[in-house]
Short mmCIF file of C-alpha atoms and ligand atoms in Angstrom, two decimals:
data_model
loop_
_atom_site.label_atom_id
_atom_site.label_comp_id
_atom_site.label_asym_id
_atom_site.label_seq_id
_atom_site.Cartn_x
_atom_site.Cartn_y
_atom_site.Cartn_z
CA MET A 1 -0.27 -15.87 -15.97
CA ASP A 2 2.94 -16.54 -14.04
CA GLU A 3 3.14 -19.12 -11.26
CA ILE A 4 5.38 -19.03 -8.21
CA ILE A 5 6.69 -22.39 -7.02
CA ILE A 6 8.08 -22.92 -3.51
CA GLU A 7 9.72 -25.97 -1.92
CA GLY A 8 9.12 -25.24 1.79
CA GLY A 9 11.39 -25.79 4.77
CA ALA A 10 14.45 -23.60 4.10
CA ARG A 11 15.41 -21.31 6.98
CA LEU A 12 15.95 -17.79 5.61
CA LYS A 13 19.39 -16.32 6.23
CA GLY A 14 21.20 -13.21 5.03
CA GLU A 15 20.34 -9.60 4.24
CA VAL A 16 17.51 -8.05 2.23
CA ARG A 17 17.17 -4.44 1.09
CA ILE A 18 13.72 -2.97 1.52
CA SER A 19 12.49 -1.12 -1.60
CA GLY A 20 10.78 2.25 -1.76
CA SER A 21 7.18 2.44 -0.58
CA LYS A 22 4.47 1.75 -3.19
CA ASN A 23 1.91 3.65 -1.14
CA ALA A 24 4.17 6.69 -0.83
CA ALA A 25 5.32 6.66 -4.49
CA LEU A 26 1.79 6.52 -5.93
CA PRO A 27 0.43 9.76 -4.36
CA ILE A 28 3.76 11.54 -4.88
CA LEU A 29 3.76 10.62 -8.59
CA ALA A 30 0.15 11.88 -8.85
CA SER A 31 1.14 15.13 -7.09
CA THR A 32 3.56 16.01 -9.92
CA ILE A 33 0.42 17.08 -11.85
CA LEU A 34 0.18 20.07 -9.51
CA ALA A 35 3.28 21.75 -11.00
CA SER A 36 4.16 22.31 -14.67
CA GLY A 37 7.64 21.00 -15.54
CA THR A 38 9.81 17.94 -14.87
CA SER A 39 9.86 16.24 -11.46
CA THR A 40 12.13 13.32 -10.58
CA ILE A 41 11.01 10.85 -7.94
CA TYR A 42 13.70 8.50 -6.57
CA ASN A 43 13.63 5.15 -4.72
CA VAL A 44 10.48 4.20 -6.66
CA PRO A 45 9.93 0.41 -6.60
CA ASP A 46 9.66 -1.54 -9.86
CA LEU A 47 6.00 -2.64 -9.60
CA ILE A 48 2.97 -3.14 -11.83
CA ASP A 49 1.10 -0.41 -9.93
CA ILE A 50 3.88 2.10 -10.63
CA GLU A 51 3.72 1.23 -14.35
CA THR A 52 -0.06 1.76 -14.24
CA MET A 53 0.37 5.19 -12.64
CA GLY A 54 2.92 5.98 -15.37
CA LYS A 55 0.45 4.96 -18.10
CA LEU A 56 -2.25 7.09 -16.47
CA LEU A 57 -0.02 10.18 -16.27
CA ASN A 58 0.93 9.59 -19.91
CA HIS A 59 -2.74 9.41 -20.83
CA LEU A 60 -3.29 12.80 -19.16
CA GLY A 61 -0.55 14.31 -21.35
CA ALA A 62 2.55 13.98 -19.19
CA LYS A 63 5.84 12.54 -20.45
CA VAL A 64 6.88 9.72 -18.10
CA ASP A 65 10.25 7.91 -18.05
CA ILE A 66 10.45 5.02 -15.59
CA GLU A 67 14.10 4.08 -15.03
CA THR A 68 15.72 1.87 -12.40
CA GLU A 69 14.37 3.11 -9.05
CA ARG A 70 13.47 6.55 -10.35
CA VAL A 71 10.73 8.16 -12.41
CA ASN A 72 10.91 11.40 -14.41
CA VAL A 73 7.55 13.08 -15.01
CA ASP A 74 7.25 16.10 -17.34
CA THR A 75 3.78 17.54 -16.72
CA THR A 76 4.16 20.62 -18.97
CA ASN A 77 1.57 19.36 -21.44
CA ILE A 78 -1.03 17.92 -19.09
CA LYS A 79 -4.24 18.72 -20.97
CA ASN A 80 -6.54 15.70 -20.75
CA PRO A 81 -8.62 15.69 -17.55
CA GLU A 82 -9.90 12.15 -18.04
CA ALA A 83 -8.77 9.01 -16.18
CA PRO A 84 -10.41 6.16 -18.15
CA TYR A 85 -12.10 3.05 -16.76
CA GLU A 86 -9.60 0.76 -18.56
CA LEU A 87 -6.79 2.10 -16.36
CA VAL A 88 -8.68 2.91 -13.15
CA LYS A 89 -10.23 -0.57 -12.95
CA THR A 90 -6.73 -2.10 -12.74
CA MET A 91 -5.62 0.16 -9.90
CA ARG A 92 -7.83 1.95 -7.38
CA ALA A 93 -5.01 4.32 -6.46
CA SER A 94 -5.68 5.97 -9.86
CA VAL A 95 -8.22 8.03 -7.91
CA LEU A 96 -5.19 9.97 -6.63
CA VAL A 97 -5.09 12.00 -9.88
CA LEU A 98 -8.60 13.36 -9.20
CA CYS A 99 -7.70 16.25 -6.92
CA PRO A 100 -4.42 17.24 -8.61
CA LEU A 101 -6.35 17.50 -11.92
CA VAL A 102 -9.07 19.69 -10.37
CA ALA A 103 -6.46 21.87 -8.67
CA ARG A 104 -4.33 22.20 -11.83
CA MET A 105 -6.95 22.30 -14.61
CA GLY A 106 -10.20 23.19 -12.85
CA GLU A 107 -11.75 19.92 -13.95
CA ALA A 108 -11.42 16.13 -13.76
CA ASN A 109 -13.37 13.24 -15.25
CA VAL A 110 -12.27 10.11 -13.40
CA SER A 111 -13.79 6.65 -13.69
CA LEU A 112 -15.23 5.51 -10.38
CA PRO A 113 -12.85 2.78 -9.12
CA GLY A 114 -15.57 0.27 -8.34
CA GLY A 115 -15.08 -2.40 -5.74
CA CYS A 116 -12.17 -4.77 -5.45
CA ALA A 117 -11.51 -8.14 -3.84
CA ILE A 118 -11.15 -6.74 -0.32
CA GLY A 119 -14.21 -4.47 -0.25
CA ALA A 120 -16.49 -1.86 -1.78
CA ARG A 121 -13.94 0.90 -1.13
CA PRO A 122 -16.12 3.92 -1.99
CA ILE A 123 -14.63 7.43 -2.47
CA ASN A 124 -17.54 9.38 -0.99
CA LEU A 125 -15.26 11.15 1.50
CA HIS A 126 -12.91 12.33 -1.25
CA LEU A 127 -15.93 13.83 -3.04
CA MET A 128 -17.48 15.30 0.13
CA GLY A 129 -14.24 17.20 0.74
CA LEU A 130 -14.13 18.54 -2.81
CA GLU A 131 -17.75 19.76 -2.51
CA LYS A 132 -16.83 21.49 0.76
CA MET A 133 -14.08 23.25 -1.23
CA GLY A 134 -16.66 24.55 -3.70
CA ALA A 135 -16.31 21.98 -6.47
CA LYS A 136 -19.28 20.77 -8.52
CA VAL A 137 -19.42 16.97 -8.39
CA GLU A 138 -21.53 14.91 -10.82
CA ILE A 139 -21.60 11.14 -11.14
CA GLU A 140 -22.74 9.70 -14.46
CA HIS A 141 -22.00 6.65 -16.61
CA GLY A 142 -19.57 5.32 -13.97
CA TYR A 143 -17.44 8.48 -13.99
CA VAL A 144 -17.14 11.27 -11.46
CA LYS A 145 -16.96 14.69 -13.13
CA VAL A 146 -15.58 17.45 -10.91
CA THR A 147 -15.35 21.13 -11.90
CA ALA A 148 -14.14 24.17 -9.97
CA LYS A 149 -12.77 27.44 -11.30
CA ARG A 150 -10.61 27.60 -8.20
CA LEU A 151 -11.08 25.50 -5.05
CA LYS A 152 -11.63 27.40 -1.81
CA GLY A 153 -10.10 26.55 1.55
CA ALA A 154 -12.55 24.70 3.84
CA ARG A 155 -12.82 22.84 7.13
CA ILE A 156 -13.27 19.12 6.29
CA TYR A 157 -14.09 16.42 8.86
CA LEU A 158 -13.44 12.87 7.62
CA ASP A 159 -15.85 10.30 9.14
CA ILE A 160 -13.14 7.70 8.46
CA PRO A 161 -9.39 8.52 8.43
CA THR A 162 -9.15 7.50 4.77
CA VAL A 163 -5.53 7.31 3.55
CA THR A 164 -5.96 8.24 -0.13
CA GLY A 165 -8.86 10.52 0.84
CA THR A 166 -6.51 12.49 3.11
CA GLU A 167 -3.85 12.51 0.39
CA ASN A 168 -6.29 13.63 -2.31
CA LEU A 169 -7.74 16.48 -0.24
CA MET A 170 -4.32 17.61 0.98
CA MET A 171 -3.22 17.90 -2.68
CA ALA A 172 -6.42 19.78 -3.59
CA ALA A 173 -5.84 22.24 -0.74
CA THR A 174 -2.27 23.15 -1.77
CA LEU A 175 -3.56 25.35 -4.65
CA ALA A 176 -6.89 26.40 -3.12
CA ASP A 177 -7.75 29.99 -2.24
CA GLY A 178 -7.40 30.20 1.54
CA THR A 179 -6.86 27.76 4.39
CA THR A 180 -8.03 24.14 4.54
CA ILE A 181 -8.21 22.13 7.76
CA ILE A 182 -8.59 18.36 7.46
CA GLU A 183 -9.83 16.80 10.70
CA ASN A 184 -9.65 13.10 11.57
CA ALA A 185 -7.00 12.86 8.86
CA ALA A 186 -5.12 9.59 8.32
CA CYS A 187 -1.68 9.56 10.01
CA GLU A 188 0.17 6.93 7.95
CA PRO A 189 3.87 7.65 7.20
CA GLU A 190 2.97 7.84 3.50
CA ILE A 191 0.84 10.94 4.26
CA SER A 192 3.85 12.63 5.88
CA ASP A 193 6.05 11.62 2.94
CA LEU A 194 3.60 13.17 0.45
CA ALA A 195 3.46 16.34 2.59
CA GLU A 196 7.27 16.57 2.61
CA SER A 197 7.34 16.30 -1.18
CA LEU A 198 4.55 18.89 -1.55
CA LYS A 199 6.39 21.29 0.79
CA LYS A 200 9.48 20.94 -1.42
CA MET A 201 7.21 22.04 -4.30
CA GLY A 202 6.29 25.16 -2.30
CA ALA A 203 3.14 23.99 -0.52
CA ARG A 204 2.40 25.26 3.00
CA ILE A 205 1.33 22.29 5.17
CA GLU A 206 1.31 21.84 8.95
CA GLY A 207 0.41 18.72 10.93
CA ALA A 208 0.80 15.97 8.30
CA GLY A 209 1.13 12.67 10.17
CA GLU A 210 -1.26 13.86 12.88
CA ASN A 211 -5.06 13.86 12.73
CA ILE A 212 -5.44 17.58 12.05
CA ILE A 213 -3.68 18.90 8.94
CA THR A 214 -3.71 22.63 8.02
CA ILE A 215 -2.91 23.68 4.45
CA GLU A 216 -2.46 27.32 3.36
CA GLY A 217 -3.25 27.51 -0.37
CA VAL A 218 -0.65 29.09 -2.70
CA ASP A 219 -0.94 30.28 -6.31
CA ASN A 220 1.42 27.75 -7.86
CA LEU A 221 3.89 25.00 -7.12
CA LYS A 222 7.19 24.07 -8.74
CA PRO A 223 8.44 20.63 -9.88
CA VAL A 224 10.32 18.54 -7.33
CA ASN A 225 13.18 16.06 -6.91
CA TYR A 226 12.21 13.72 -4.08
CA SER A 227 13.13 10.29 -2.73
CA VAL A 228 10.30 8.21 -1.22
CA ILE A 229 10.48 6.40 2.13
CA PRO A 230 11.10 2.64 2.36
CA ASP A 231 8.09 0.32 2.23
CA ARG A 232 7.01 -0.53 5.80
CA ILE A 233 4.68 -3.28 4.59
CA GLU A 234 7.39 -4.99 2.54
CA ALA A 235 9.61 -4.76 5.65
CA GLY A 236 6.89 -6.34 7.81
CA THR A 237 6.33 -9.05 5.21
CA PHE A 238 10.00 -10.06 5.22
CA MET A 239 10.05 -9.99 9.03
CA VAL A 240 7.26 -12.56 9.09
CA ALA A 241 9.01 -14.64 6.40
CA GLY A 242 12.18 -14.72 8.53
CA ALA A 243 10.18 -15.62 11.64
CA ILE A 244 8.00 -18.37 10.16
CA THR A 245 11.04 -20.16 8.66
CA LYS A 246 12.87 -19.93 12.04
CA GLY A 247 15.63 -18.12 10.17
CA SER A 248 17.78 -15.09 10.92
CA ILE A 249 17.63 -12.21 8.44
CA LYS A 250 18.69 -8.59 8.39
CA LEU A 251 16.47 -5.91 6.84
CA LYS A 252 18.38 -2.99 5.33
CA ASP A 253 17.09 0.50 4.42
CA CYS A 254 13.96 0.32 6.56
CA ILE A 255 12.59 2.84 9.10
CA PRO A 256 11.67 0.82 12.24
CA GLU A 257 9.49 3.53 13.76
CA HIS A 258 7.17 3.20 10.74
CA PHE A 259 6.15 -0.27 11.91
CA ASP A 260 6.19 -0.13 15.71
CA ALA A 261 2.86 -1.96 15.97
CA VAL A 262 4.06 -4.82 13.75
CA MET A 263 7.31 -5.14 15.71
CA ALA A 264 5.46 -5.10 19.03
CA LYS A 265 3.17 -7.92 17.88
CA MET A 266 6.06 -9.95 16.45
CA LYS A 267 7.98 -9.61 19.72
CA GLU A 268 4.86 -10.75 21.60
CA THR A 269 5.06 -14.03 19.64
CA GLY A 270 8.63 -14.50 20.92
CA VAL A 271 10.39 -13.51 17.68
CA GLU A 272 13.64 -11.68 18.38
CA ILE A 273 14.00 -8.24 16.72
CA THR A 274 17.08 -6.13 17.33
CA GLU A 275 18.57 -3.04 15.70
CA GLU A 276 21.84 -3.97 13.96
CA ASP A 277 24.09 -1.33 12.34
CA GLY A 278 21.54 0.64 10.36
CA GLY A 279 19.15 -2.25 9.94
CA LEU A 280 16.92 -4.71 11.80
CA ARG A 281 17.84 -8.29 12.69
CA VAL A 282 14.88 -10.71 12.87
CA LYS A 283 15.34 -14.16 14.40
CA GLY A 284 12.60 -16.78 14.36
CA VAL A 285 11.94 -19.09 17.32
CA LYS A 286 11.16 -22.81 17.49
CA SER A 287 7.46 -22.26 18.19
CA PRO A 288 6.03 -18.73 18.12
CA LYS A 289 3.29 -17.98 20.63
CA ALA A 290 -0.23 -17.19 19.39
CA VAL A 291 -1.20 -13.52 19.78
CA ASP A 292 -4.45 -11.61 19.21
CA LEU A 293 -4.49 -8.67 16.82
CA LYS A 294 -6.93 -6.05 15.62
CA THR A 295 -6.24 -3.93 12.53
CA MET A 296 -6.56 -0.18 13.15
CA PRO A 297 -5.66 3.07 11.37
CA TYR A 298 -2.00 4.12 11.88
CA PRO A 299 -0.30 3.92 14.34
CA GLY A 300 -2.37 0.82 15.10
CA PHE A 301 -1.66 -2.59 13.57
CA PRO A 302 -1.85 -2.11 9.76
CA THR A 303 -4.55 -3.95 7.80
CA ASP A 304 -1.93 -4.52 5.06
CA MET A 305 -0.05 -6.81 7.47
CA GLN A 306 -3.06 -8.83 8.73
CA ALA A 307 -2.84 -11.63 6.16
CA GLN A 308 0.91 -12.05 6.65
CA MET A 309 0.58 -12.27 10.46
CA MET A 310 -2.24 -14.80 10.08
CA ALA A 311 0.14 -17.07 8.15
CA LEU A 312 2.52 -16.99 11.13
CA MET A 313 -0.34 -17.65 13.57
CA THR A 314 -1.35 -20.82 11.69
CA ILE A 315 1.71 -22.59 13.11
CA ALA A 316 1.89 -20.68 16.44
CA GLU A 317 1.31 -22.28 19.84
CA GLY A 318 -2.25 -21.63 21.01
CA MET A 319 -5.24 -19.69 19.71
CA SER A 320 -5.08 -16.31 17.99
CA VAL A 321 -8.06 -13.96 17.47
CA ILE A 322 -7.56 -11.72 14.44
CA THR A 323 -10.05 -8.87 13.88
CA GLU A 324 -10.13 -6.89 10.63
CA THR A 325 -11.74 -3.50 11.23
CA ILE A 326 -10.72 -1.58 8.07
CA PHE A 327 -12.04 -3.64 5.14
CA GLU A 328 -15.15 -5.79 4.97
CA ASN A 329 -13.69 -8.70 3.05
CA ARG A 330 -10.02 -9.10 3.80
CA PHE A 331 -9.94 -12.81 4.68
CA MET A 332 -9.54 -14.13 1.11
CA HIS A 333 -6.33 -15.89 2.21
CA VAL A 334 -8.20 -18.01 4.82
CA ALA A 335 -9.65 -20.57 2.39
CA GLU A 336 -6.25 -21.10 0.78
CA LEU A 337 -4.44 -21.38 4.13
CA ARG A 338 -7.03 -23.97 5.20
CA ARG A 339 -6.09 -26.03 2.13
CA MET A 340 -2.57 -26.13 3.54
CA GLY A 341 -3.91 -27.61 6.78
CA ALA A 342 -4.45 -24.43 8.79
CA ASP A 343 -7.20 -24.46 11.43
CA ILE A 344 -9.06 -21.14 10.95
CA LYS A 345 -12.68 -20.28 11.63
CA VAL A 346 -14.13 -16.95 10.39
CA GLU A 347 -16.98 -15.26 12.26
CA GLY A 348 -17.83 -11.94 10.51
CA ASN A 349 -14.73 -9.75 10.64
CA THR A 350 -12.97 -12.02 13.11
CA ALA A 351 -10.81 -15.05 12.37
CA ILE A 352 -10.02 -17.60 15.09
CA VAL A 353 -6.75 -19.38 14.37
CA HIS A 354 -5.68 -22.52 16.25
CA GLY A 355 -1.99 -23.26 15.66
CA VAL A 356 -1.16 -26.60 14.02
CA PRO A 357 2.24 -28.37 14.12
CA TYR A 358 2.91 -27.73 10.42
CA LEU A 359 1.36 -26.71 7.09
CA SER A 360 1.61 -28.81 3.94
CA GLY A 361 2.34 -27.39 0.51
CA ALA A 362 -0.57 -27.19 -1.96
CA PRO A 363 -1.63 -25.64 -5.30
CA LEU A 364 -3.00 -22.19 -4.38
CA MET A 365 -4.52 -19.18 -6.15
CA ALA A 366 -3.67 -15.55 -5.41
CA THR A 367 -6.68 -13.23 -5.02
CA ASP A 368 -5.24 -9.91 -3.87
CA LEU A 369 -1.90 -8.38 -3.08
CA ARG A 370 -1.48 -9.05 0.62
CA ALA A 371 -3.29 -12.40 0.54
CA SER A 372 -0.67 -13.47 -2.03
CA ALA A 373 2.10 -12.40 0.37
CA SER A 374 0.47 -14.47 3.12
CA LEU A 375 0.37 -17.57 0.90
CA ILE A 376 4.02 -17.19 -0.12
CA ILE A 377 4.99 -16.90 3.57
CA ALA A 378 2.96 -20.03 4.37
CA GLY A 379 4.58 -21.88 1.45
CA LEU A 380 8.07 -21.02 2.74
CA ALA A 381 7.30 -22.83 6.01
CA ALA A 382 5.12 -25.66 4.65
CA LYS A 383 6.28 -29.24 4.13
CA GLY A 384 6.54 -29.98 0.40
CA LYS A 385 5.69 -27.98 -2.69
CA THR A 386 3.39 -24.96 -3.01
CA THR A 387 2.41 -23.43 -6.34
CA LEU A 388 0.79 -19.99 -6.36
CA SER A 389 -1.08 -19.13 -9.58
CA ARG A 390 -2.04 -15.58 -10.72
CA ALA A 391 1.28 -14.28 -9.43
CA TYR A 392 0.63 -10.85 -11.02
CA HIS A 393 -1.25 -10.00 -7.79
CA ILE A 394 2.03 -10.20 -5.86
CA ASP A 395 3.90 -8.21 -8.54
CA ARG A 396 1.59 -5.26 -7.92
CA GLY A 397 3.19 -4.56 -4.56
CA TYR A 398 6.43 -6.51 -4.14
CA GLU A 399 9.54 -5.81 -6.17
CA LYS A 400 11.29 -8.99 -7.40
CA ILE A 401 9.95 -10.96 -4.43
CA GLU A 402 11.17 -14.37 -5.58
CA GLU A 403 14.66 -12.99 -6.29
CA LYS A 404 14.86 -11.38 -2.86
CA LEU A 405 13.60 -14.54 -1.13
CA SER A 406 15.90 -16.90 -3.04
CA ALA A 407 18.85 -14.64 -2.15
CA LEU A 408 17.85 -15.41 1.47
CA GLY A 409 17.99 -19.14 0.78
CA ALA A 410 14.35 -19.84 -0.03
CA ARG A 411 13.70 -22.56 -2.62
CA ILE A 412 11.41 -20.41 -4.78
CA LYS A 413 11.11 -19.80 -8.50
CA ARG A 414 8.76 -18.25 -11.03
CA GLU A 415 7.34 -20.15 -14.03
CA ARG A 416 6.42 -17.69 -16.71
CA GLU A 417 3.24 -18.75 -18.52
C1 LIG B 1 -4.91 2.81 1.30
O1 LIG B 1 -6.07 2.46 0.58
C2 LIG B 1 -3.82 1.85 0.83
N1 LIG B 1 -3.59 2.05 -0.61
C3 LIG B 1 -4.25 0.42 1.11
O2 LIG B 1 -3.18 -0.43 0.73
C4 LIG B 1 -4.50 0.26 2.61
O3 LIG B 1 -4.97 -1.04 2.86
C5 LIG B 1 -5.54 1.29 3.06
O4 LIG B 1 -5.11 2.61 2.71
C6 LIG B 1 -5.79 1.25 4.57
O5 LIG B 1 -4.58 1.48 5.24
C7 LIG B 1 -2.81 3.09 -1.00
O6 LIG B 1 -2.33 3.86 -0.20
C8 LIG B 1 -2.58 3.23 -2.48
P1 LIG B 1 -8.89 3.96 2.91
P2 LIG B 1 -7.35 3.45 0.62
O7 LIG B 1 -9.51 5.04 2.07
O8 LIG B 1 -6.91 4.84 0.77
C9 LIG B 1 -13.50 3.33 3.69
C10 LIG B 1 -2.18 -2.24 -0.32
O9 LIG B 1 -2.27 -3.43 -0.02
N2 LIG B 1 -13.69 4.55 2.88
O10 LIG B 1 -8.02 4.37 4.04
O11 LIG B 1 -8.22 3.08 -0.52
C11 LIG B 1 -12.97 2.18 2.86
O12 LIG B 1 -14.02 1.49 2.24
C12 LIG B 1 -3.41 -1.38 -0.32
O13 LIG B 1 -1.10 -1.64 -0.58
C13 LIG B 1 -14.99 5.07 2.72
O14 LIG B 1 -15.95 4.51 3.22
O15 LIG B 1 -8.04 3.00 1.97
C14 LIG B 1 -12.25 1.32 3.89
O16 LIG B 1 -13.22 0.49 4.51
C15 LIG B 1 -4.67 -2.21 -0.14
N3 LIG B 1 -15.15 6.21 1.98
C16 LIG B 1 -11.74 2.35 4.90
O17 LIG B 1 -12.47 3.55 4.65
C17 LIG B 1 -14.09 6.86 1.39
O18 LIG B 1 -14.31 7.90 0.74
C18 LIG B 1 -10.26 2.69 4.75
O19 LIG B 1 -10.04 2.99 3.39
C19 LIG B 1 -12.80 6.32 1.57
C20 LIG B 1 -12.62 5.18 2.32
#
């Protein structure tokens, strides 16, 4: 497995282009199942998770060509309703083919994703919604088997505003007979992006991006050409990297209103963020102030940015209280940050961080995608050398991260094992 090696201390300078959003591209690629023919999705980042989605669509019978920043998917011959454990276990977002398969073929046999490093992550709400729409749902041998001649429109209340649950059920509803209303829907920008792509396919959707979404079922959809939004979490990650190294970097091709909460929190620490001809300028300060943060569903502070902000708080002035309300085990980065000299105490779903004057580089191990990002950020600011093993975790969600960071002046390289 690859290792990433960082010599800390360089102040980041220069410009970085933000890639397309992983969490918008994945549901949009899955949604191509809903229409027979060739769709082309643009601005798709070059990531392990995108390759996995491509393999899964191939397995279902689609012809997938992944080129630079775009993916062609020919779904004419989709005929296999099964998403196997071997693929699903490597990427939970595989569950996003469940509803498109039921809507297109009347059946799906998808391996249950199982837990992952950050939590149990059940899909009970996805399945509850499908049952409300008249589907038969059976769970056996670790697979969920769903059958429905044709789904019916229904009123679905989500106990939790689940992101992929909202996406799955919105896709199911596009071809259902009648109207579906999803209440307490997730409002993330990736939901709106999926809705825009579905509407281009002929779907009738109102309210995506708000917590009540209404979908009028149609008889069929047509293939689409669509370009996904930039990745707000990659943008936030680079903002923190610029801040923690006391550098000055410009983010290009990002949509600032997609990360208002992150910008507000960063500004609270004293980091300077200004709009600069079509991009965002981020300037770090000598000693950022400690701030409290609590992860919440969009538009609240995103859980996918919690680990990265914690890295910044480890060298901030004062005490920061960080509360993780979305996942039950999303502090895997704490033990590794502590090995770099951070002062962090975890009580349940709250981490208390006391800023220290500096971190020191250390051999670290990546455990999950955003924890890996946090450790890279910490390594950029630490004194001395940091090595991060199991770098494939970072490659799941960040396109060419060490190339982008070294172009900003970071002393970072990858050792291929
Ligand atoms: C999406 O995961 C993202 N993944 C995650 O990003 C992100 O952290 C998460 O939303 C929250 O914003 C993709 O979009 C591919 P949820 P998802 O369903 O949809 C519970 C990354 O780093 N829940 O919104 O799986 C669940 O256990 C990844 O890019 C149920 O109980 O998250 C969790 O505690 C990590 N039953 C909470 O809801 C369900 O049926 C939120 O989960 C569904 C979810």
